[in-house]
Amino acid sequence: EVNQEILTGQAVVYGLAVGFNLVLIVMSIIGKRMTWRAVRWHVLNSSVWNIVFTVFYASYGERTPWKGYIQNADCSITVKKIFRINKNKYNSGMVFVFIETLIVFFIPTLDNNFIFSMLWLVLICGFSNACILFCFLARIIWSDAVVDETWWYDPITFYQIVIMCLFIILIPVYLIIAIVASIISCICKIKHRVHHHLELWGTLIYGLVVF
């Protein structure tokens, strides 16, 4: 049996997690200090998913004061798949953020461009989530038998492998391009604002935080 102090502490952590992510959602939607860039939509998307995962962890986690509060047989069956999505959600968004950051560094005029920003909103919050939901719902829509017969790999596992491979490949590629871009920018005296260089390297660090 889990100690009551641990359960109380866990309840505080869940509450703070939801509150913090709600603040990030509000900042992502109406925040005036955040640039209209891919990272804005990545923060928004990740924050929404973090709240979803926290709600499920609060019911199905090993150390939670509200264990079993979700009384739904379907959720009990699919909760493991939901937790598996959590492992790659951050990385899938960062793949787009890396690409967008490099594009803006080489084409600074796209910085805070509304149409360019909407493109990444669609990719990060639309396309990325659509892929996740398709992989998650595949077995529900077509049944396990049909999926096992037509797919050579489990949809969610396949999604995780693809995202992880893209992320791992993109890290060294991004690093090389960032180094070369910074050197060329200095040698050729290309006009870049300081924040573009800080963003170029800050994005790399940001992407590696949970790696």
Coordinates of C-alpha atoms in Angstrom, one line a residue:
E1 CA 0.0 0.0 0.0
V2 CA 1.3 3.4 -0.9
N3 CA 2.0 5.9 1.9
Q4 CA -0.6 8.6 2.3
E5 CA 2.1 11.3 2.2
I6 CA 3.2 10.0 -1.2
L7 CA -0.4 10.1 -2.5
T8 CA -0.9 13.6 -1.2
G9 CA 2.4 14.7 -2.9
Q10 CA 1.3 13.0 -6.1
A11 CA -2.1 14.8 -6.0
V12 CA -0.2 18.2 -5.7
V13 CA 2.0 17.3 -8.6
Y14 CA -1.0 16.4 -10.8
G15 CA -2.8 19.6 -9.8
L16 CA 0.3 21.7 -10.6
A17 CA 0.9 19.9 -13.9
V18 CA -2.6 20.7 -15.1
G19 CA -2.5 24.3 -13.9
F20 CA 0.9 24.9 -15.5
N21 CA -0.2 23.4 -18.8
L22 CA -3.4 25.5 -18.8
V23 CA -1.2 28.6 -18.4
L24 CA 0.9 27.5 -21.3
I25 CA -2.2 26.9 -23.4
V26 CA -3.5 30.4 -22.7
M27 CA -0.1 31.9 -23.4
S28 CA 0.1 30.0 -26.7
I29 CA -3.3 31.3 -27.8
I30 CA -3.3 34.9 -26.7
G31 CA 0.2 35.6 -25.5
K32 CA 1.6 38.7 -27.1
R33 CA 5.2 38.0 -26.2
M34 CA 5.4 34.6 -28.0
T35 CA 6.4 34.8 -31.6
W36 CA 4.1 33.4 -34.2
R37 CA 6.4 30.5 -34.9
A38 CA 6.2 26.7 -34.9
V39 CA 7.4 26.5 -31.3
R40 CA 4.2 28.4 -30.3
W41 CA 2.0 25.6 -31.8
H42 CA 4.3 22.9 -30.4
V43 CA 3.9 24.3 -26.9
L44 CA 0.1 24.5 -27.4
N45 CA -0.2 21.0 -28.8
S46 CA 2.1 19.5 -26.1
S47 CA 0.3 21.2 -23.3
V48 CA -3.1 19.9 -24.4
W49 CA -1.7 16.4 -24.7
N50 CA 0.0 16.7 -21.3
I51 CA -3.3 17.5 -19.7
V52 CA -4.9 14.5 -21.4
F53 CA -2.1 12.2 -20.2
T54 CA -2.3 13.7 -16.7
V55 CA -6.0 12.9 -16.5
F56 CA -5.3 9.2 -17.4
Y57 CA -2.2 8.9 -15.2
A58 CA -4.3 10.2 -12.2
S59 CA -6.6 7.2 -12.7
Y60 CA -4.3 4.5 -13.9
G61 CA -0.9 5.5 -12.4
E62 CA 0.8 3.3 -9.8
R63 CA 0.9 6.0 -7.2
T64 CA -2.2 8.1 -7.4
P65 CA -4.8 9.2 -4.8
W66 CA -7.6 8.9 -7.4
K67 CA -6.8 5.4 -8.7
G68 CA -9.6 4.0 -10.7
Y69 CA -11.8 7.1 -10.8
I70 CA -12.3 6.6 -14.6
Q71 CA -14.9 3.8 -14.6
N72 CA -14.8 2.9 -18.3
A73 CA -13.9 -0.6 -19.6
D74 CA -12.7 0.7 -23.0
C75 CA -10.3 3.1 -21.3
S76 CA -8.9 0.4 -19.1
I77 CA -8.1 -1.7 -22.2
T78 CA -6.6 1.2 -24.3
V79 CA -4.8 3.1 -21.6
K80 CA -1.5 1.4 -22.3
K81 CA -1.7 2.6 -25.9
I82 CA -2.4 6.1 -24.7
F83 CA 0.7 6.0 -22.5
R84 CA 2.7 4.8 -25.4
I85 CA 1.7 7.9 -27.4
N86 CA 3.1 10.1 -24.7
K87 CA 6.6 8.8 -25.3
N88 CA 6.9 10.3 -28.8
K89 CA 4.5 13.3 -28.7
Y90 CA 7.2 15.8 -27.8
N91 CA 9.6 14.5 -30.4
S92 CA 7.0 14.5 -33.2
G93 CA 6.5 18.2 -32.6
M94 CA 10.2 19.0 -32.4
V95 CA 10.8 17.5 -35.8
F96 CA 8.7 20.3 -37.3
V97 CA 10.2 22.9 -35.0
F98 CA 13.7 22.0 -36.1
I99 CA 12.8 22.3 -39.8
E100 CA 11.0 25.6 -39.3
T101 CA 13.8 27.1 -37.3
L102 CA 16.3 26.3 -40.1
I103 CA 14.1 27.7 -42.8
V104 CA 13.6 31.0 -40.8
F105 CA 17.3 31.3 -40.2
F106 CA 18.0 31.2 -43.9
I107 CA 14.9 33.3 -44.8
P108 CA 14.5 35.8 -42.0
T109 CA 11.6 37.5 -43.7
L110 CA 9.4 34.6 -42.8
D111 CA 9.9 35.4 -39.1
N112 CA 6.4 36.1 -37.7
N113 CA 4.8 35.7 -41.1
F114 CA 1.1 34.9 -40.5
I115 CA 0.6 32.5 -43.5
F116 CA 3.9 30.7 -42.8
S117 CA 2.9 30.4 -39.1
M118 CA -0.5 28.9 -40.1
L119 CA 1.3 26.3 -42.2
W120 CA 3.1 25.0 -39.0
L121 CA -0.1 25.1 -37.0
V122 CA -1.7 22.8 -39.6
L123 CA 1.3 20.4 -39.6
I124 CA 1.9 20.3 -35.8
C125 CA -1.7 20.5 -34.5
G126 CA -3.5 19.0 -37.5
F127 CA -1.4 16.6 -39.5
S128 CA 0.7 15.2 -36.5
N129 CA -2.4 14.6 -34.4
A130 CA -4.2 13.1 -37.3
C131 CA -1.4 10.5 -37.7
I132 CA -1.5 9.7 -34.0
L133 CA -5.3 9.3 -33.9
F134 CA -5.2 7.2 -37.1
C135 CA -2.7 4.8 -35.6
F136 CA -4.5 4.7 -32.3
L137 CA -8.0 4.1 -33.7
A138 CA -6.9 1.7 -36.4
R139 CA -7.6 -1.4 -34.3
I140 CA -10.9 0.0 -33.1
I141 CA -12.1 0.9 -36.6
W142 CA -10.9 -2.3 -38.4
S143 CA -10.5 -4.7 -35.5
D144 CA -7.3 -6.5 -34.4
A145 CA -7.7 -9.3 -36.9
V146 CA -7.8 -7.0 -39.9
V147 CA -5.0 -4.8 -38.7
D148 CA -2.7 -7.8 -38.0
E149 CA -3.4 -9.1 -41.4
T150 CA -2.9 -5.9 -43.4
W151 CA -0.2 -4.2 -41.4
W152 CA 3.2 -5.7 -41.1
Y153 CA 3.7 -3.8 -37.8
D154 CA 1.5 -2.5 -35.0
P155 CA 0.3 1.0 -36.0
I156 CA 1.3 2.8 -32.8
T157 CA 4.6 1.0 -32.6
F158 CA 5.3 1.8 -36.3
Y159 CA 4.5 5.5 -35.6
Q160 CA 6.9 5.5 -32.6
I161 CA 9.7 4.0 -34.6
V162 CA 9.2 6.5 -37.5
I163 CA 9.2 9.5 -35.2
M164 CA 12.2 8.3 -33.2
C165 CA 14.2 7.6 -36.4
L166 CA 13.3 11.0 -37.8
F167 CA 14.2 12.7 -34.5
I168 CA 17.6 10.9 -34.2
I169 CA 18.5 11.6 -37.8
L170 CA 17.5 15.2 -37.6
I171 CA 19.6 16.0 -34.5
P172 CA 23.0 15.6 -36.1
V173 CA 21.8 17.1 -39.4
Y174 CA 20.5 20.1 -37.6
L175 CA 23.7 20.4 -35.6
I176 CA 25.9 20.3 -38.8
I177 CA 23.7 22.8 -40.6
A178 CA 23.6 25.1 -37.6
I179 CA 27.4 25.1 -37.3
V180 CA 27.9 25.7 -41.1
A181 CA 25.2 28.4 -41.1
S182 CA 26.7 30.2 -38.2
I183 CA 30.2 30.1 -39.7
I184 CA 29.0 31.3 -43.1
S185 CA 26.9 34.0 -41.5
C186 CA 30.0 35.4 -39.7
I187 CA 32.5 35.1 -42.6
C188 CA 30.2 36.6 -45.2
K189 CA 28.8 39.1 -42.7
I190 CA 25.2 38.1 -43.5
K191 CA 22.8 40.3 -41.6
H192 CA 21.1 38.3 -38.9
R193 CA 19.6 39.6 -35.7
V194 CA 21.2 38.2 -32.6
H195 CA 18.0 36.5 -31.6
H196 CA 18.1 34.4 -34.8
H197 CA 21.4 32.9 -33.7
L198 CA 20.2 32.4 -30.2
E199 CA 17.1 30.8 -31.5
L200 CA 19.1 28.5 -33.8
W201 CA 21.1 27.0 -30.9
G202 CA 18.4 27.4 -28.3
T203 CA 16.1 25.2 -30.3
L204 CA 18.6 22.4 -30.4
I205 CA 19.0 22.5 -26.6
Y206 CA 15.2 22.7 -26.2
G207 CA 14.8 19.7 -28.4
L208 CA 17.3 17.6 -26.4
V209 CA 15.8 18.4 -23.0
V210 CA 13.6 15.3 -22.9
F211 CA 15.7 13.2 -25.3

